[in-house]
PDB file of C-alpha atoms in Angstrom:
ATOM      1  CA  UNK A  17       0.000   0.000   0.000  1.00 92.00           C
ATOM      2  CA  UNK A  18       1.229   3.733  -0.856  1.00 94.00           C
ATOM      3  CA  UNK A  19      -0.951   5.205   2.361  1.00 95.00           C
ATOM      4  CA  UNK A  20       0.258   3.774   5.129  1.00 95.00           C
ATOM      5  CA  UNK A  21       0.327   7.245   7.356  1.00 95.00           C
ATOM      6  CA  UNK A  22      -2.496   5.359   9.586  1.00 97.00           C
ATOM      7  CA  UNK A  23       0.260   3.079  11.396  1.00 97.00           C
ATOM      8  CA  UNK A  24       1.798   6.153  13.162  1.00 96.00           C
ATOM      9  CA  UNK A  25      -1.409   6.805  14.654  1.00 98.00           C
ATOM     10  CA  UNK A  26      -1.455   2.960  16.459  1.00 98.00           C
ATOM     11  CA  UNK A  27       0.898   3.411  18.848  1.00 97.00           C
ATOM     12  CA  UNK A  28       2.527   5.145  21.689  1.00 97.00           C
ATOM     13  CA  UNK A  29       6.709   5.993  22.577  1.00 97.00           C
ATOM     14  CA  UNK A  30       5.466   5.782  26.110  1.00 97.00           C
ATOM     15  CA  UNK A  31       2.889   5.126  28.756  1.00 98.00           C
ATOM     16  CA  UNK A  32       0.876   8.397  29.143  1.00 98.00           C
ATOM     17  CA  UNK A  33       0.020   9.209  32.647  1.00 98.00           C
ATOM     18  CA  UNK A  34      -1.009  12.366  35.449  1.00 98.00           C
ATOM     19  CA  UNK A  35       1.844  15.041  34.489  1.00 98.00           C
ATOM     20  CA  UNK A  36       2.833  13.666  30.823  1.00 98.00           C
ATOM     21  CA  UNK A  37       2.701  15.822  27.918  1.00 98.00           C
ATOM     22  CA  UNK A  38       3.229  16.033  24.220  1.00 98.00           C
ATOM     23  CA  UNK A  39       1.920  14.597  21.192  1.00 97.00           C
ATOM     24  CA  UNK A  40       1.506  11.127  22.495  1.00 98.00           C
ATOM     25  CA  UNK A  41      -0.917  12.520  25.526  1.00 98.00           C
ATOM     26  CA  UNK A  42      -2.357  14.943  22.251  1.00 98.00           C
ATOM     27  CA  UNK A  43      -3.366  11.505  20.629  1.00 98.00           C
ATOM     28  CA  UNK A  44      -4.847   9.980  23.708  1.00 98.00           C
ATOM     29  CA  UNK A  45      -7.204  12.787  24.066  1.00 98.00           C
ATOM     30  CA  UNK A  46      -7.951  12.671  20.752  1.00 98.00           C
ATOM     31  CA  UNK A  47      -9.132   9.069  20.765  1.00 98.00           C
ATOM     32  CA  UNK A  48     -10.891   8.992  23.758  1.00 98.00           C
ATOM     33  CA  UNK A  49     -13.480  12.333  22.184  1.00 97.00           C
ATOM     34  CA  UNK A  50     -13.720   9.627  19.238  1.00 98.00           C
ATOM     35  CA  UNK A  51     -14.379   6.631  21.940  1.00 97.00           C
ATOM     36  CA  UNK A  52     -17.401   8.962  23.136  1.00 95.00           C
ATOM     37  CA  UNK A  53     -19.528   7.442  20.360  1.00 91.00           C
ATOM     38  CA  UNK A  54     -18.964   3.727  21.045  1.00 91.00           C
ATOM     39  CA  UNK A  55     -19.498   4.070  24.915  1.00 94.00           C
ATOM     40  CA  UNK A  56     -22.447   6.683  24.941  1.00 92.00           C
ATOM     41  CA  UNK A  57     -23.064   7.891  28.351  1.00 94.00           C
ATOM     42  CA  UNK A  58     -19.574   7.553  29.461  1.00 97.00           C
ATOM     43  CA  UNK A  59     -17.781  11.147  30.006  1.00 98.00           C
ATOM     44  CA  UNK A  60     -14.979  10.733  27.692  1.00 98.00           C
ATOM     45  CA  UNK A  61     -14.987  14.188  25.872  1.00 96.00           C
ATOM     46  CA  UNK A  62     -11.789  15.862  27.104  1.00 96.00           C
ATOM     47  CA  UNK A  63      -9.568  18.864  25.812  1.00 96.00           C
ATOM     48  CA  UNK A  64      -7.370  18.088  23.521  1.00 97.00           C
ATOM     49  CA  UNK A  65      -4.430  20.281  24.545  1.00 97.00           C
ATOM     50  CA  UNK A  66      -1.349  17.557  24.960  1.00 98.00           C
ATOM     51  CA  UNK A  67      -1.687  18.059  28.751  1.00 98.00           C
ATOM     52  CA  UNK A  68      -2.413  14.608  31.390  1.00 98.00           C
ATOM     53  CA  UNK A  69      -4.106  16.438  33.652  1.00 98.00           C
ATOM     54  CA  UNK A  70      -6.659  15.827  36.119  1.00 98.00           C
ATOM     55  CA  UNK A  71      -9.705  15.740  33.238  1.00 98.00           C
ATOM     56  CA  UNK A  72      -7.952  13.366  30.937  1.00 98.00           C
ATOM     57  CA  UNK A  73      -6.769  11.021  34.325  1.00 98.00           C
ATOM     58  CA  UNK A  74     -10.507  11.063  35.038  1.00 98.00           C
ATOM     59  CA  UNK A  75     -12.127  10.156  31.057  1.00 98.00           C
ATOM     60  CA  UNK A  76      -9.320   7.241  31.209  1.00 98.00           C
ATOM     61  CA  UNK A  77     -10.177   5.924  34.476  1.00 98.00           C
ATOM     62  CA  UNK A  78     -14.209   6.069  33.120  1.00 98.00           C
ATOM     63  CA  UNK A  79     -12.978   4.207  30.057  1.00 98.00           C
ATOM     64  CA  UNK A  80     -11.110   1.243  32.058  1.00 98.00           C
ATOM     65  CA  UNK A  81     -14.522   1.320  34.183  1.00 98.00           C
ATOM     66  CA  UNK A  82     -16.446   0.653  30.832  1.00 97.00           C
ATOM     67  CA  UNK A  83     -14.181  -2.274  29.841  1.00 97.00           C
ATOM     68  CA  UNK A  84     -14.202  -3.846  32.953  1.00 97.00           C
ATOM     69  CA  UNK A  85      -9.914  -2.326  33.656  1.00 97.00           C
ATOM     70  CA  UNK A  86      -8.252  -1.635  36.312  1.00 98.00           C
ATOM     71  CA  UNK A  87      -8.576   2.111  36.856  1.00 98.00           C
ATOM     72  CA  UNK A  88      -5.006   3.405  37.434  1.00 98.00           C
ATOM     73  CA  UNK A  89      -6.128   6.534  35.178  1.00 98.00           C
ATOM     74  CA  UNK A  90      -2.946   5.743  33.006  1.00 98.00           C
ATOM     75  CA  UNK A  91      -2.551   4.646  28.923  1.00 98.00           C
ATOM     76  CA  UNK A  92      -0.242   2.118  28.365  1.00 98.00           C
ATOM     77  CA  UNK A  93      -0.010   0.308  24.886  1.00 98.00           C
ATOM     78  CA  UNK A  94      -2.494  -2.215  25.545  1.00 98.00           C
ATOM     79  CA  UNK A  95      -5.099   0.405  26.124  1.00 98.00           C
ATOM     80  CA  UNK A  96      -4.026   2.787  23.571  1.00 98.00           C
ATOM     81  CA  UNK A  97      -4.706  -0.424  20.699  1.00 98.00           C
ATOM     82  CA  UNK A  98      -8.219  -0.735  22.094  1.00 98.00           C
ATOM     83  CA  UNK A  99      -8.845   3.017  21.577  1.00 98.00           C
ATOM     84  CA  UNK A 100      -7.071   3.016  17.857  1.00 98.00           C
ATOM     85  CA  UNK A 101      -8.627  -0.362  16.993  1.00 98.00           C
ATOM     86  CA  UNK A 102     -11.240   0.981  14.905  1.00 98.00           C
ATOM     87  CA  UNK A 103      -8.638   2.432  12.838  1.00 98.00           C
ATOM     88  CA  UNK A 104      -6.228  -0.596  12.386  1.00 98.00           C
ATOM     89  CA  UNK A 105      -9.274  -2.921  11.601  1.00 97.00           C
ATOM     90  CA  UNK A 106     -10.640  -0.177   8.922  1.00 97.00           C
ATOM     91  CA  UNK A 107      -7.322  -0.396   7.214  1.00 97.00           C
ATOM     92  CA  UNK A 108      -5.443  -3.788   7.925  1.00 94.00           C
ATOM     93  CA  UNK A 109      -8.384  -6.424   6.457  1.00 80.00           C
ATOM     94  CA  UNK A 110      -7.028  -9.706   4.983  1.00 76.00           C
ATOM     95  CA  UNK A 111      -9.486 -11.075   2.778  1.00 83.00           C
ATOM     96  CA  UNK A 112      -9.067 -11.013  -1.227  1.00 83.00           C
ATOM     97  CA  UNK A 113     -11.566  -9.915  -3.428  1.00 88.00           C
ATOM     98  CA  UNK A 114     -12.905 -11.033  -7.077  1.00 84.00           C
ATOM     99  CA  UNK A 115     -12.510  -7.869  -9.148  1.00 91.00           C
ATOM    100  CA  UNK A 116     -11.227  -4.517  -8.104  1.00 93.00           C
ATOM    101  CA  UNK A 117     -14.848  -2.874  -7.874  1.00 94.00           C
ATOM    102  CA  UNK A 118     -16.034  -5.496  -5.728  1.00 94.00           C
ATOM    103  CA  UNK A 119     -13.204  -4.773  -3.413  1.00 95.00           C
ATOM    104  CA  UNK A 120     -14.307  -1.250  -3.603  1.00 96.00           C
ATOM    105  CA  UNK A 121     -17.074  -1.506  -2.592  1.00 97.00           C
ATOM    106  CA  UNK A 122     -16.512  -3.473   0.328  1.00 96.00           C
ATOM    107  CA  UNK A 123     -13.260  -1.612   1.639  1.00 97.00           C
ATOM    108  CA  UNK A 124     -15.546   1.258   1.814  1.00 98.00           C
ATOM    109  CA  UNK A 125     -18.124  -0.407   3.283  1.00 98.00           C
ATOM    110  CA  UNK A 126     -15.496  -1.692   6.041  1.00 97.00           C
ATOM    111  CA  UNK A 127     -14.416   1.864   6.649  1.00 98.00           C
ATOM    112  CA  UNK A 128     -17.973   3.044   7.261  1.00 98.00           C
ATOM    113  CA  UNK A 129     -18.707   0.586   9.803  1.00 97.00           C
ATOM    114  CA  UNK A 130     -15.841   1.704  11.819  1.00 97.00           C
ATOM    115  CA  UNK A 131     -17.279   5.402  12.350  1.00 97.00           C
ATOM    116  CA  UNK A 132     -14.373   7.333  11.210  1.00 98.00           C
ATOM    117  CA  UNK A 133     -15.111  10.915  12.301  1.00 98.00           C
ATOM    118  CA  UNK A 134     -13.186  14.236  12.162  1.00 98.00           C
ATOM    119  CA  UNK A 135     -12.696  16.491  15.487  1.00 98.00           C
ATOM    120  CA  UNK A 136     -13.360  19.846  15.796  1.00 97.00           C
ATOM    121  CA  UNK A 137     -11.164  21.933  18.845  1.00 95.00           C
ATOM    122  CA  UNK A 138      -9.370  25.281  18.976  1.00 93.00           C
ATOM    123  CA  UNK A 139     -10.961  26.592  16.486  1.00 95.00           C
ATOM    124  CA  UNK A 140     -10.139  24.139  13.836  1.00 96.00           C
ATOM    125  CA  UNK A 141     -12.050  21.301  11.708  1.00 97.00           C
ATOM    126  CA  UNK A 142     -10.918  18.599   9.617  1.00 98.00           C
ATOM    127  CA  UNK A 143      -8.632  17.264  13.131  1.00 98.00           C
ATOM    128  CA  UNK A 144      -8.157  13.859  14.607  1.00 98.00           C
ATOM    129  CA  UNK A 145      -6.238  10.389  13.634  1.00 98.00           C
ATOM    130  CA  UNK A 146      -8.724   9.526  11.240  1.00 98.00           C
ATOM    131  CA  UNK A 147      -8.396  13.027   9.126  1.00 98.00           C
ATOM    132  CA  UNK A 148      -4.496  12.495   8.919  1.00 98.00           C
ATOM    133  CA  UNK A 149      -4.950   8.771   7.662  1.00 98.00           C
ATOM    134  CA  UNK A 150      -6.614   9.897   5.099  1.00 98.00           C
ATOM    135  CA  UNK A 151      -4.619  13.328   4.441  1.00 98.00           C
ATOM    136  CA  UNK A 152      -1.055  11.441   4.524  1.00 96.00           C
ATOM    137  CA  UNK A 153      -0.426  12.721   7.852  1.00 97.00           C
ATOM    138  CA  UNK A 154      -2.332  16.202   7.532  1.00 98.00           C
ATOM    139  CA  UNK A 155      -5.223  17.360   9.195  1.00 97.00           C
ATOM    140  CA  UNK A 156      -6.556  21.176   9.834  1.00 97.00           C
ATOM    141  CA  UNK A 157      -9.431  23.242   8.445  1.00 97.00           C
ATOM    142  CA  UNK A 158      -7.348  23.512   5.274  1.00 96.00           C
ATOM    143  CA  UNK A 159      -7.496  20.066   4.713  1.00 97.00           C
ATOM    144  CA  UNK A 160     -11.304  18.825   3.020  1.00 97.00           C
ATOM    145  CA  UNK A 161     -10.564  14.894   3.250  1.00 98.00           C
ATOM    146  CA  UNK A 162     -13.383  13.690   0.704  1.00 98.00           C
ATOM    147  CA  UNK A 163     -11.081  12.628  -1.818  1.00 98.00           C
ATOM    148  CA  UNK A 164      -8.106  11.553   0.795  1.00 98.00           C
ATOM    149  CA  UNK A 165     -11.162   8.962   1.556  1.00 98.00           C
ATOM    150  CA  UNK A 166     -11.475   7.858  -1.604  1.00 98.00           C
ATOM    151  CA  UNK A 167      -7.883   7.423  -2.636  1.00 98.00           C
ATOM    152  CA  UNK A 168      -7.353   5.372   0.888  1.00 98.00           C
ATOM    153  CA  UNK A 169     -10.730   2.957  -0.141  1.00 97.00           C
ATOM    154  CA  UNK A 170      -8.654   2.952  -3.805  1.00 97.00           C
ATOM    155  CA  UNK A 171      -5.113   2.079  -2.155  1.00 96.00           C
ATOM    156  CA  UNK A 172      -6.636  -0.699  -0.263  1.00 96.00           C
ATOM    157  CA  UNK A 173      -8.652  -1.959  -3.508  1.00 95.00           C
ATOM    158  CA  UNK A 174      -5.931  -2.077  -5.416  1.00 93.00           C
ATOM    159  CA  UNK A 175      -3.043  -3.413  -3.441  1.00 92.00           C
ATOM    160  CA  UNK A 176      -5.898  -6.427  -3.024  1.00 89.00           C
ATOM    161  CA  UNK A 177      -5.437  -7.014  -6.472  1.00 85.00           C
ATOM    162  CA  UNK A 178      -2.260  -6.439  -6.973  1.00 87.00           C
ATOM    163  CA  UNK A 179      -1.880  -2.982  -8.521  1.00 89.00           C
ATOM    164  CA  UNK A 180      -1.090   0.621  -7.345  1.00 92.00           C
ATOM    165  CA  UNK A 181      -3.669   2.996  -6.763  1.00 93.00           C
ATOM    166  CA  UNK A 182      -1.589   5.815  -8.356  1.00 95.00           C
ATOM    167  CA  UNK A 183      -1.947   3.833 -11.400  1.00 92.00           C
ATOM    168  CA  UNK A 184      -5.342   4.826 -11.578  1.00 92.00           C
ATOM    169  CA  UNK A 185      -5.271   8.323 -10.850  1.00 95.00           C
ATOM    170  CA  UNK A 186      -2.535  11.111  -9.645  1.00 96.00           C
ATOM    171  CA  UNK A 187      -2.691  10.678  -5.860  1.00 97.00           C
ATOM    172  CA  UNK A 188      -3.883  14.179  -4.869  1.00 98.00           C
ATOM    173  CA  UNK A 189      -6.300  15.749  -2.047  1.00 98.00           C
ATOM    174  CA  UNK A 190      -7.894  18.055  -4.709  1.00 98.00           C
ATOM    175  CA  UNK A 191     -11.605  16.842  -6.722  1.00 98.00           C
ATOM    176  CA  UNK A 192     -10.139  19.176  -9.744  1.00 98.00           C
ATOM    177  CA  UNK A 193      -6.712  17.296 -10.193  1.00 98.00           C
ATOM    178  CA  UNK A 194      -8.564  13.747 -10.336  1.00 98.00           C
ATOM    179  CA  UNK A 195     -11.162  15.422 -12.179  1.00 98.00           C
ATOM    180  CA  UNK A 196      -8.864  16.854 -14.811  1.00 97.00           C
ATOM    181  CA  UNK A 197      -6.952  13.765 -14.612  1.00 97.00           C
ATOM    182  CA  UNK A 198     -10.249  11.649 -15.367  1.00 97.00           C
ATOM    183  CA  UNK A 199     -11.134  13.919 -18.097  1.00 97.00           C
ATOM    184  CA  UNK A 200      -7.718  13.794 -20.118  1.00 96.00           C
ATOM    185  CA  UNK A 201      -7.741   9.746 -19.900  1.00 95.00           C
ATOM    186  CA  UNK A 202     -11.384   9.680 -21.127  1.00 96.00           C
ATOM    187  CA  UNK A 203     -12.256   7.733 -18.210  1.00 97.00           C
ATOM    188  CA  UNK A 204     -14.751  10.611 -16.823  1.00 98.00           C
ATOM    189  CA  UNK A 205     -18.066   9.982 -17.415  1.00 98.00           C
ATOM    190  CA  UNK A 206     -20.331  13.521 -17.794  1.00 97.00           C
ATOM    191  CA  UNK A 207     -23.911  14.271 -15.672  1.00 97.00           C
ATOM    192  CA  UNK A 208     -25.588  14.519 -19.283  1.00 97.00           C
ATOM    193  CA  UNK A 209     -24.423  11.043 -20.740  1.00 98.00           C
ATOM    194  CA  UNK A 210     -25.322   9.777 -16.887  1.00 98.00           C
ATOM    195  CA  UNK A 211     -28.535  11.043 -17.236  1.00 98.00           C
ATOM    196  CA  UNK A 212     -28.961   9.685 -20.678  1.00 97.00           C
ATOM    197  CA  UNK A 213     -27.861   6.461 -20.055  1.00 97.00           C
ATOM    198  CA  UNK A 214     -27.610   5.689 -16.072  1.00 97.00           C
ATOM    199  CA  UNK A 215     -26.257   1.990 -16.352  1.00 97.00           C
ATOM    200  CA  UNK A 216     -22.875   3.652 -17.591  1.00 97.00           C
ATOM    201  CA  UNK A 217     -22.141   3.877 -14.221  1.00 98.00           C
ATOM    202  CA  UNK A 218     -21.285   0.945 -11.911  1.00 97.00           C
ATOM    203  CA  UNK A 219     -21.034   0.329  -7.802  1.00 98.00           C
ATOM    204  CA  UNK A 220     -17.293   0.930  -6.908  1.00 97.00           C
ATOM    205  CA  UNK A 221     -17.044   4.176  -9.608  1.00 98.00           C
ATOM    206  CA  UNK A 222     -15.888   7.519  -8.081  1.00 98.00           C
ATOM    207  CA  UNK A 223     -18.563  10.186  -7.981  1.00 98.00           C
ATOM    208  CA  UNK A 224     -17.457  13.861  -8.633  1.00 98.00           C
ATOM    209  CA  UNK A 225     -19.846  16.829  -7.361  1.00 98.00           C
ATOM    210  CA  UNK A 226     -19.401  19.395 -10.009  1.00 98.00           C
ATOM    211  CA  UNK A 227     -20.506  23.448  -9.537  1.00 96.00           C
ATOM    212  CA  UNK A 228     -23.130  24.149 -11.914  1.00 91.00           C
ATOM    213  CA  UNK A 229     -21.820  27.221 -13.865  1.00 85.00           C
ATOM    214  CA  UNK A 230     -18.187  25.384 -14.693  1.00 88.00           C
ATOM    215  CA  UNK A 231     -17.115  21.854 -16.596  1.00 90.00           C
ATOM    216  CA  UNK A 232     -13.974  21.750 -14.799  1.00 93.00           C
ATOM    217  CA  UNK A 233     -14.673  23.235 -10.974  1.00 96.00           C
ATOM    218  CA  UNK A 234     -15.623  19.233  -8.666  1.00 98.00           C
ATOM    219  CA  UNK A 235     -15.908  20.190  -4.960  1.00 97.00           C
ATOM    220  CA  UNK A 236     -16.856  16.847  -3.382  1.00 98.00           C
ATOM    221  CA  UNK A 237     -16.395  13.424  -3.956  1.00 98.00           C
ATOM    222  CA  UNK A 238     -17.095   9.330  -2.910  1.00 98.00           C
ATOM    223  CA  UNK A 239     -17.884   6.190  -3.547  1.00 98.00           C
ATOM    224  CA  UNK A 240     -20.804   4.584  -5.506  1.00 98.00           C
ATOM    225  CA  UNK A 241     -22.362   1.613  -4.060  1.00 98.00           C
ATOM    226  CA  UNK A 242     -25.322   0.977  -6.100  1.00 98.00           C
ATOM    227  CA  UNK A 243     -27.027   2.515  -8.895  1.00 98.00           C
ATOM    228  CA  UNK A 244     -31.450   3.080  -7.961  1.00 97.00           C
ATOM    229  CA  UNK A 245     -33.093   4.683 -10.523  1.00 96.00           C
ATOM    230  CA  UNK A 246     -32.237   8.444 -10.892  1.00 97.00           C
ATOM    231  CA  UNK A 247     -30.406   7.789  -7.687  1.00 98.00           C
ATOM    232  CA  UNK A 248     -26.594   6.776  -6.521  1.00 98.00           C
ATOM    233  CA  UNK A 249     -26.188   4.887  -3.125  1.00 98.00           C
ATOM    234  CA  UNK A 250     -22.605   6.547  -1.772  1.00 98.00           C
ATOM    235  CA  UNK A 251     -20.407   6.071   0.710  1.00 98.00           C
ATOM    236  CA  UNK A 252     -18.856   9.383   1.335  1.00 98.00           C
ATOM    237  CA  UNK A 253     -16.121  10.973   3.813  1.00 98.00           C
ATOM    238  CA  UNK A 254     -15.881  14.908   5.038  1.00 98.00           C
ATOM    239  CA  UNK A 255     -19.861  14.839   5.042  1.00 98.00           C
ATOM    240  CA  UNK A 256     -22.513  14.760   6.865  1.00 96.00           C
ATOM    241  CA  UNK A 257     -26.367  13.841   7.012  1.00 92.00           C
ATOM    242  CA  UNK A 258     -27.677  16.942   4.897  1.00 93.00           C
ATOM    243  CA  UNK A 259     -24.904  15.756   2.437  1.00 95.00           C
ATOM    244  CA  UNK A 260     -22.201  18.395   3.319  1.00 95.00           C
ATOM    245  CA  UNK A 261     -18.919  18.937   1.463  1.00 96.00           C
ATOM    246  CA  UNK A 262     -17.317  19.318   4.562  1.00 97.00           C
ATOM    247  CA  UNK A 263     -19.061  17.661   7.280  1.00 97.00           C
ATOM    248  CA  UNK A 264     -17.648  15.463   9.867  1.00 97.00           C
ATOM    249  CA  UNK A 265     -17.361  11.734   9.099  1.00 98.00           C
ATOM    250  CA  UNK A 266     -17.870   9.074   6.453  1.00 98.00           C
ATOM    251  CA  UNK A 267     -21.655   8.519   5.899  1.00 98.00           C
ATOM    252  CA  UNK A 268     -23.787   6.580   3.529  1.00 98.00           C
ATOM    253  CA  UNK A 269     -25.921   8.496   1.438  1.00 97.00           C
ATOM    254  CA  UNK A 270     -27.989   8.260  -1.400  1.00 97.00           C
ATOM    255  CA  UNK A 271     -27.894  10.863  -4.290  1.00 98.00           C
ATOM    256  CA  UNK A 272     -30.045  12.429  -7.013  1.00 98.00           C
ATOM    257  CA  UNK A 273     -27.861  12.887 -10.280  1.00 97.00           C
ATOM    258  CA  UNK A 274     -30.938  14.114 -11.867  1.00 97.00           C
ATOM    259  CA  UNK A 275     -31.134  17.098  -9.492  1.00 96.00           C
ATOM    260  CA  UNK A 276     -27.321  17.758  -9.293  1.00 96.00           C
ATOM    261  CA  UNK A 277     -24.322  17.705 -11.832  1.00 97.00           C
ATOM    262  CA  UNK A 278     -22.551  14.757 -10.797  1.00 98.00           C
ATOM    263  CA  UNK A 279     -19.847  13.279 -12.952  1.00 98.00           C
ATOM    264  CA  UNK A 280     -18.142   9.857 -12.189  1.00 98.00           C
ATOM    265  CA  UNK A 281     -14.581   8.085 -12.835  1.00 98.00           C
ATOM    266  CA  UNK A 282     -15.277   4.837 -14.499  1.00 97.00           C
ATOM    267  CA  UNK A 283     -13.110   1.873 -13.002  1.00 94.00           C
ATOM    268  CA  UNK A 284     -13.655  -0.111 -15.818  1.00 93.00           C
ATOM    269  CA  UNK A 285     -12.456   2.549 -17.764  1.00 93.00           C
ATOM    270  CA  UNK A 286      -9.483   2.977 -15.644  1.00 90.00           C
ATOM    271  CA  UNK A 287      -8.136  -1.052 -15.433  1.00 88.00           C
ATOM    272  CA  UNK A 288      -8.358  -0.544 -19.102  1.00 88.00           C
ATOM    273  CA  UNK A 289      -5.986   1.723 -19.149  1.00 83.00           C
ATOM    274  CA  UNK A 290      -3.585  -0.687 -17.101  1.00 74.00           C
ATOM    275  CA  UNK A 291      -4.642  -4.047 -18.577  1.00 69.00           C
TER     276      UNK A 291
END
């Protein structure tokens, strides 16, 4: 695989505890606001400001409550791989697929299941472990992570099956460079000719949000799943449940292609190219 920035987010250089500070304690805090969602009614929301203080001694101890831990209010290793292991199972799966788009498909469905969400704090969006997988190690308001989605689900698909990703497409944060890309390999395939003709797209294409007034100007992007109608089945990242282009996790959605200009990357189109 060609994004592997997700490892450096699996592990520690030391057990974090009352006093400790840095990036490691940074991370903790970090993944136990994401933990908040898979132990509701827990108080694990803590400020993420690289200090193990009293607050973050406290969320930890309520977290080794939850799993049944000792509660010495410290993060060792072993705890630490609990809180990431949403992350290592969304990326490390071990199965092999029968065609790239299946694989897809179901890499992105993996993903989804495992919640990845962005976190918001000091002012900033687009933050957390998740973000910087996806990003190649960035993360900040600066950094819209639809497409660094995308190109991780693609990475995965394609190592699967023995190619690189970058084969595909340029490996780039932006919609416009994989849109321009798309467009100069002939692998893009236009709203109109969608419209015309909607089984030219398949589950496991790339779906490009275009502006209306431009033919070159794509602002969000994910995955198709399935094909209904007038209507795309997506999973999406850097979105949200109105369908944001910057929202705060990977969702599934369903889309209208008849009521907005979306544009898709073929895969079939793409191995093609590479066969």
């Amino acid at each position: 695989m060609i994004k592997t920035r997700y490892q450096n987010e699996l592990t520690l250089s030391a057990t974090c505890r009352a006093g400790s500070r840095g990036q490691d304690v940074r991370r903790v805090q970090e993944w136990l606001s994401l933990a908040a969602t898979q132990y509701p009614g827990v108080a694990l929301n803590t400020a993420v400001d690289g200090v193990y203080g009293a607050a973050t001694v406290l969320a930890v101890q309520n977290l080794q409550r939850a799993l049944g831990k000792p509660t010495t209010g410290e993060t060792d290793q072993a705890l630490f791989a609990t809180l990431t292991a949403p992350l290592r199972n969304a990326y490390e799966l071990t199965q092999s697929y029968r065609s790239l788009r299946t694989a897809v498909v179901q890499i992105a469905a993996n993903h989804l299941r495992h919640v990845p969400r962005e976190l918001q704090y000091n002012g900033q969006q687009n933050l957390g472990p998740w973000v910087r997988s996806y990003c190649n190690g960035y993360d900040g308001t600066d950094f819209k992570w639809c497409m660094g989605f995308v190109q991780s689900v693609l990475d995965q698909a394609a190592y699967t099956t023995g190619r690189r990703f970058t084969d595909l497409m340029p490996q780039s944060l932006s919609c416009d460079v994989v849109g321009t890309s798309a467009e100069q390999r002939k692998t893009l395939i236009r709203n109109a000719a969608i419209r015309q003709n909607p089984s030219l797209v398949q589950p496991g294409d790339v779906f490009l949000l275009r502006n209306t007034a431009a033919s070159a100007d794509w602002y969000h992007t994910g995955i198709i799943t399935r094909v209904v109608g007038d209507c795309f089945e997506t999973i999406e990242g850097n979105t949200d449940q109105g369908g944001s282009s910057n929202g705060i996790g990977v969702f599934a959605r369903t889309r209208n292609f008849r009521k907005s200009v979306i544009d898709a990357v073929s895969i079939s189109k793409l191995e093609a190219l590479i066969s």
